[in-house]
Amino acid sequence: MTDRDEAFAEYFAARSSALRATAFLLCGDWHRAEDLVQQTFTKLYLRWNRVQRHESLDPYARRVLISTFIDEGRWGWWRRERPQETRIDRAAAPEPSDDRVTLLGALARVPARQRAVLVLRYWQDLSVEETAAALGCSAGTVKSQAARGLDTLRTLVAHPVNAD
C-alpha cells in the first residue's frame, strides 16, 4: 500500500460515518446515503494528491457530497441505478421516535437545495458563510434557502401526508 492509499484509508475511516449521517439527512434513505458517500469518496480519491494536504479537506468532502446529492436529483429516471431485491444481513437501525419519523419524512419532501442548506446550517451547525462555501453560492442565497426550507418544513410537519 502506498503512502497515498494509507492517507486516504485513514481519512475514510475517520470521516465516512459523519459523511454518511449527513448524506442520510439529505436523502432520507440509508442505502442511498451509502451510495452518495461511496460516490463522494470515489471523487475524493481521484483528486487525493491535490487535496490531501489542504486544511480544508472536510469542507471539500462535504461540498463534494452535497454536489453529488443535488446533481443526482437532476438526473433523469433512466440514469438512476435500480437496486435488486436481495437483502443485506445486518442489524436493523434502532426505531426512531414518532417525532423523529415525522421530521425526517418532512425533511425528505423539502426540495434538495433547501434540504442541503437546512442540514448544513442546523444539523452540521455551519455558519452562513461556511454553508455558502460548501454549496458554492452566496450568503444571501443560503439565508433565503434556509428561510424557504424552514417554511416548507413547518408546513409539512403541521400537515403531514399519510402514506396510506
XYZ file of N, CA and C in Angstrom, residues 14-162:
447
model
N -11.839 7.742 9.356
C -12.165 8.787 10.324
C -13.438 9.556 9.967
N -13.741 9.734 8.699
C -14.812 10.654 8.300
C -16.012 10.012 7.612
N -15.945 8.743 7.241
C -17.049 8.158 6.475
C -18.358 8.110 7.260
N -18.308 7.847 8.551
C -19.542 7.798 9.348
C -20.225 9.157 9.413
N -19.448 10.204 9.600
C -20.033 11.550 9.667
C -20.644 11.945 8.322
N -19.949 11.628 7.232
C -20.497 11.940 5.915
C -21.739 11.108 5.633
N -21.758 9.879 6.093
C -22.932 9.023 5.900
C -24.138 9.593 6.637
N -23.936 10.084 7.851
C -25.035 10.691 8.606
C -25.559 11.935 7.887
N -24.662 12.741 7.364
C -25.078 13.921 6.609
C -25.828 13.508 5.350
N -25.327 12.503 4.660
C -25.990 12.020 3.444
C -27.388 11.494 3.761
N -27.542 10.813 4.881
C -28.864 10.316 5.264
C -29.835 11.467 5.478
N -29.379 12.509 6.144
C -30.252 13.659 6.359
C -30.630 14.331 5.046
N -29.737 14.294 4.083
C -30.028 14.877 2.785
C -31.048 14.058 2.006
N -30.896 12.747 2.015
C -31.733 11.923 1.136
C -32.796 11.111 1.861
N -32.639 10.869 3.166
C -33.658 10.152 3.921
C -33.658 8.650 3.752
N -32.621 8.091 3.173
C -32.561 6.653 2.929
C -31.129 6.175 3.162
N -30.966 5.183 4.051
C -29.609 4.734 4.390
C -28.875 4.129 3.203
N -29.578 3.406 2.345
C -28.915 2.791 1.192
C -28.451 3.856 0.202
N -29.299 4.808 -0.040
C -28.927 5.904 -0.939
C -27.794 6.727 -0.319
N -27.845 6.904 1.016
C -26.770 7.626 1.709
C -25.439 6.907 1.508
N -25.453 5.579 1.616
C -24.223 4.798 1.371
C -23.698 5.046 -0.042
N -24.614 5.061 -1.021
C -24.215 5.304 -2.407
C -23.611 6.698 -2.575
N -24.245 7.688 -1.955
C -23.725 9.057 -2.044
C -22.327 9.164 -1.443
N -22.126 8.528 -0.296
C -20.815 8.564 0.352
C -19.782 7.825 -0.496
N -20.185 6.705 -1.075
C -19.265 5.969 -1.938
C -18.866 6.818 -3.140
N -19.827 7.484 -3.767
C -19.512 8.357 -4.900
C -18.617 9.510 -4.463
N -18.897 10.050 -3.283
C -18.095 11.157 -2.756
C -16.647 10.730 -2.557
N -16.441 9.582 -1.922
C -15.068 9.138 -1.678
C -14.374 8.700 -2.963
N -15.122 8.232 -3.936
C -14.514 7.908 -5.226
C -13.986 9.179 -5.881
N -14.797 10.221 -5.882
C -14.364 11.504 -6.452
C -13.184 12.073 -5.669
N -13.257 11.955 -4.349
C -12.182 12.458 -3.498
C -10.876 11.702 -3.761
N -10.955 10.389 -3.916
C -9.766 9.585 -4.169
C -9.088 9.986 -5.484
N -9.918 10.266 -6.485
C -9.361 10.657 -7.788
C -8.589 11.972 -7.714
N -8.940 12.827 -6.762
C -8.273 14.120 -6.603
C -7.376 14.161 -5.366
N -7.123 13.014 -4.771
C -6.451 12.953 -3.469
C -5.094 13.644 -3.449
N -4.295 13.458 -4.480
C -2.963 14.082 -4.483
C -3.040 15.603 -4.414
N -4.111 16.177 -4.984
C -4.250 17.633 -4.974
C -4.854 18.170 -3.682
N -5.702 17.382 -3.002
C -6.462 17.923 -1.873
C -6.009 17.443 -0.504
N -5.231 16.400 -0.426
C -4.930 15.797 0.875
C -4.132 16.702 1.813
N -3.364 17.621 1.287
C -2.527 18.463 2.133
C -3.250 19.719 2.615
N -4.428 19.942 2.122
C -5.178 21.154 2.474
C -5.831 21.009 3.838
N -5.892 22.118 4.560
C -6.575 22.142 5.845
C -8.085 22.030 5.660
N -8.558 22.360 4.485
C -9.989 22.393 4.227
C -10.500 21.087 3.610
N -9.939 19.975 3.993
C -10.342 18.690 3.427
C -11.771 18.326 3.813
N -12.171 18.535 5.073
C -13.540 18.229 5.494
C -14.568 19.076 4.743
N -14.383 20.398 4.662
C -15.346 21.179 3.873
C -15.383 20.763 2.405
N -14.236 20.401 1.856
C -14.199 19.959 0.462
C -14.992 18.662 0.302
N -14.793 17.710 1.187
C -15.521 16.443 1.115
C -17.024 16.683 1.264
N -17.385 17.565 2.176
C -18.801 17.890 2.380
C -19.388 18.520 1.117
N -18.619 19.399 0.481
C -19.094 20.047 -0.752
C -19.279 19.018 -1.863
N -18.365 18.082 -1.984
C -18.494 17.027 -2.987
C -19.749 16.196 -2.711
N -19.986 15.863 -1.445
C -21.178 15.100 -1.071
C -22.449 15.842 -1.464
N -22.522 17.112 -1.129
C -23.726 17.891 -1.415
C -23.913 18.069 -2.919
N -22.845 18.326 -3.633
C -22.940 18.454 -5.090
C -23.411 17.144 -5.715
N -22.908 16.045 -5.213
C -23.320 14.736 -5.711
C -24.805 14.520 -5.455
N -25.263 14.875 -4.252
C -26.681 14.739 -3.912
C -27.557 15.600 -4.816
N -27.200 16.866 -4.981
C -28.016 17.764 -5.799
C -27.985 17.335 -7.257
N -26.813 16.968 -7.760
C -26.701 16.525 -9.152
C -27.509 15.259 -9.405
N -27.541 14.368 -8.426
C -28.298 13.122 -8.581
C -29.778 13.409 -8.798
N -30.290 14.441 -8.140
C -31.685 14.820 -8.299
C -31.992 15.362 -9.686
N -30.969 15.807 -10.394
C -31.157 16.345 -11.752
C -31.158 15.252 -12.810
N -30.654 14.088 -12.462
C -30.601 13.001 -13.436
C -32.001 12.561 -13.796
N -32.170 12.114 -14.985
C -33.439 11.525 -15.383
C -33.597 10.150 -14.750
N -34.794 9.651 -14.725
C -35.044 8.355 -14.092
C -34.247 7.231 -14.747
N -33.890 7.381 -16.007
C -33.172 6.334 -16.719
C -31.725 6.197 -16.293
N -31.168 7.211 -15.612
C -29.769 7.143 -15.202
C -29.579 6.628 -13.795
N -30.647 6.511 -13.034
C -30.530 6.042 -11.659
C -30.366 4.529 -11.626
N -29.604 4.077 -10.677
C -29.422 2.642 -10.515
C -30.674 2.041 -9.919
N -30.945 0.813 -10.276
C -32.097 0.109 -9.738
C -31.590 -1.018 -8.834
N -31.789 -0.908 -7.529
C -31.307 -1.962 -6.631
C -32.116 -3.247 -6.811
N -31.468 -4.349 -6.567
C -32.135 -5.647 -6.617
C -32.867 -5.891 -5.316
N -33.691 -6.893 -5.287
C -34.467 -7.218 -4.094
C -33.693 -8.106 -3.119
N -32.388 -8.183 -3.255
C -31.616 -9.000 -2.325
C -31.481 -8.277 -0.995
N -31.569 -9.022 0.063
C -31.490 -8.463 1.417
C -30.048 -8.518 1.908
N -29.669 -7.517 2.658
C -28.348 -7.482 3.274
C -28.529 -7.877 4.728
N -27.767 -8.859 5.167
C -27.877 -9.326 6.552
C -27.056 -8.427 7.459
N -27.747 -7.536 8.170
C -27.096 -6.710 9.171
C -28.174 -6.247 10.149
N -27.721 -5.844 11.301
C -28.662 -5.427 12.343
C -29.449 -4.202 11.885
N -30.722 -4.184 12.243
C -31.579 -3.059 11.897
C -31.217 -1.845 12.743
N -31.421 -0.675 12.178
C -31.200 0.557 12.919
C -32.248 0.672 14.024
N -31.909 1.310 15.120
C -32.888 1.461 16.191
C -34.110 2.237 15.709
N -35.259 1.891 16.273
C -36.508 2.546 15.901
C -36.497 4.009 16.353
N -36.692 4.941 15.439
C -36.738 6.338 15.842
C -38.088 6.667 16.485
N -38.121 7.736 17.248
C -39.369 8.152 17.880
C -40.327 8.678 16.818
N -41.599 8.794 17.162
C -42.599 9.292 16.220
C -42.260 10.692 15.724
N -41.799 11.563 16.623
C -41.440 12.922 16.224
C -40.309 12.912 15.205
N -39.347 12.056 15.443
C -38.218 11.982 14.520
C -38.661 11.444 13.166
N -39.540 10.442 13.176
C -40.062 9.895 11.922
C -40.798 10.989 11.146
N -41.625 11.748 11.842
C -42.367 12.835 11.205
C -41.416 13.869 10.617
N -40.415 14.261 11.401
C -39.466 15.271 10.941
C -38.640 14.770 9.760
N -38.144 13.541 9.833
C -37.347 13.005 8.724
C -38.194 12.831 7.471
N -39.450 12.426 7.649
C -40.347 12.306 6.496
C -40.588 13.655 5.846
N -40.798 14.678 6.668
C -41.000 16.027 6.139
C -39.726 16.541 5.478
N -38.580 16.316 6.105
C -37.306 16.764 5.547
C -37.060 16.123 4.179
N -37.465 14.877 4.008
C -37.270 14.185 2.730
C -38.101 14.821 1.618
N -39.148 15.557 1.962
C -40.020 16.181 0.964
C -39.645 17.637 0.675
N -38.682 18.178 1.409
C -38.196 19.538 1.151
C -37.314 19.479 -0.097
N -37.411 20.455 -1.009
C -36.566 20.450 -2.210
C -35.075 20.301 -1.856
N -34.338 19.655 -2.738
C -32.952 19.250 -2.471
C -32.050 20.394 -2.014
N -32.080 21.509 -2.682
C -31.178 22.610 -2.327
C -31.534 23.177 -0.957
N -32.825 23.340 -0.688
C -33.257 23.823 0.625
C -32.883 22.807 1.702
N -33.051 21.533 1.406
C -32.699 20.480 2.364
C -31.211 20.515 2.666
N -30.396 20.707 1.644
C -28.946 20.785 1.850
C -28.599 21.945 2.776
N -29.240 23.089 2.575
C -28.997 24.244 3.441
C -29.424 23.935 4.870
N -30.604 23.343 5.042
C -31.091 23.029 6.390
C -30.161 22.058 7.111
N -29.703 21.039 6.398
C -28.811 20.054 7.015
C -27.489 20.702 7.420
N -26.918 21.502 6.532
C -25.635 22.130 6.845
C -25.760 23.174 7.953
N -26.785 23.984 7.902
C -26.936 25.056 8.894
C -27.346 24.534 10.264
N -28.321 23.625 10.302
C -28.921 23.260 11.583
C -28.521 21.886 12.100
N -28.028 21.015 11.241
C -27.531 19.724 11.713
C -26.019 19.774 11.867
N -25.341 20.259 10.849
C -23.883 20.360 10.888
C -23.432 21.600 11.657
N -24.340 22.520 11.932
C -24.082 23.742 12.684
C -23.012 24.611 12.012
N -23.086 24.692 10.673
C -22.165 25.545 9.938
C -22.704 26.964 9.914
N -21.817 27.921 9.807
C -22.227 29.319 9.680
C -22.814 29.542 8.287
N -23.408 30.697 8.092
C -23.951 31.048 6.783
C -22.830 31.035 5.741
N -21.681 31.600 6.102
C -20.554 31.668 5.167
C -20.010 30.280 4.838
N -19.891 29.416 5.850
C -19.394 28.050 5.613
C -20.378 27.267 4.747
N -21.663 27.462 4.983
C -22.689 26.796 4.176
C -22.621 27.290 2.740
N -22.469 28.595 2.564
C -22.348 29.163 1.220
C -21.135 28.584 0.494
N -20.025 28.465 1.209
C -18.817 27.887 0.597
C -19.042 26.431 0.221
N -19.723 25.675 1.080
C -19.978 24.256 0.796
C -20.888 24.077 -0.413
N -21.825 25.000 -0.592
C -22.777 24.897 -1.697
C -22.337 25.668 -2.940
N -21.293 26.487 -2.800
C -20.831 27.268 -3.935
C -21.824 28.351 -4.332
N -22.409 29.018 -3.335
C -23.379 30.078 -3.602
C -23.107 31.243 -2.653
N -23.929 32.273 -2.731
C -23.734 33.446 -1.876
C -24.388 33.248 -0.517
N -23.988 34.072 0.451
C -24.581 34.030 1.786
C -26.066 34.385 1.721
N -26.429 35.317 0.848
C -27.832 35.687 0.681
C -28.673 34.516 0.198
N -28.107 33.710 -0.707
C -28.820 32.527 -1.192
C -29.022 31.537 -0.057
N -28.016 31.360 0.781
C -28.146 30.459 1.931
C -29.265 30.942 2.837
N -29.296 32.232 3.121
C -30.327 32.775 4.006
C -31.719 32.590 3.420
N -31.875 32.874 2.134
C -33.204 32.736 1.529
C -33.615 31.272 1.423
N -32.670 30.395 1.085
C -32.994 28.975 1.004
C -33.315 28.399 2.383
N -32.622 28.878 3.406
C -32.910 28.430 4.774
C -34.308 28.876 5.190
N -34.660 30.125 4.905
C -35.984 30.630 5.260
C -37.077 29.856 4.535
N -36.891 29.646 3.246
C -37.882 28.882 2.465
C -37.955 27.439 2.941
N -36.790 26.853 3.210
C -36.758 25.468 3.674
C -37.448 25.299 5.014
N -37.211 26.233 5.933
C -37.875 26.163 7.239
C -39.381 26.345 7.100
N -39.807 27.258 6.223
C -41.241 27.433 5.981
C -41.857 26.156 5.420
N -41.183 25.560 4.461
C -41.674 24.315 3.867
C -41.723 23.212 4.915
N -40.670 23.101 5.708
C -40.607 22.076 6.748
C -41.719 22.268 7.774
N -41.943 23.500 8.202
C -43.021 23.771 9.167
C -44.377 23.362 8.603
N -44.617 23.692 7.346
C -45.880 23.336 6.703
C -46.041 21.820 6.628
N -44.981 21.134 6.244
C -45.049 19.680 6.110
C -45.225 18.984 7.452
N -44.617 19.525 8.497
C -44.770 18.933 9.837
C -46.169 19.200 10.376
N -46.677 20.402 10.116
C -48.018 20.763 10.606
C -49.125 20.012 9.880
N -48.886 19.680 8.618
C -49.880 18.992 7.793
C -49.254 17.766 7.123
N -48.931 16.729 7.923
C -48.274 15.556 7.321
C -49.221 14.824 6.367
N -48.625 14.216 5.348
C -49.377 13.420 4.388
C -49.252 11.955 4.814
N -50.363 11.289 4.969
C -50.332 9.862 5.335
C -49.942 9.044 4.127
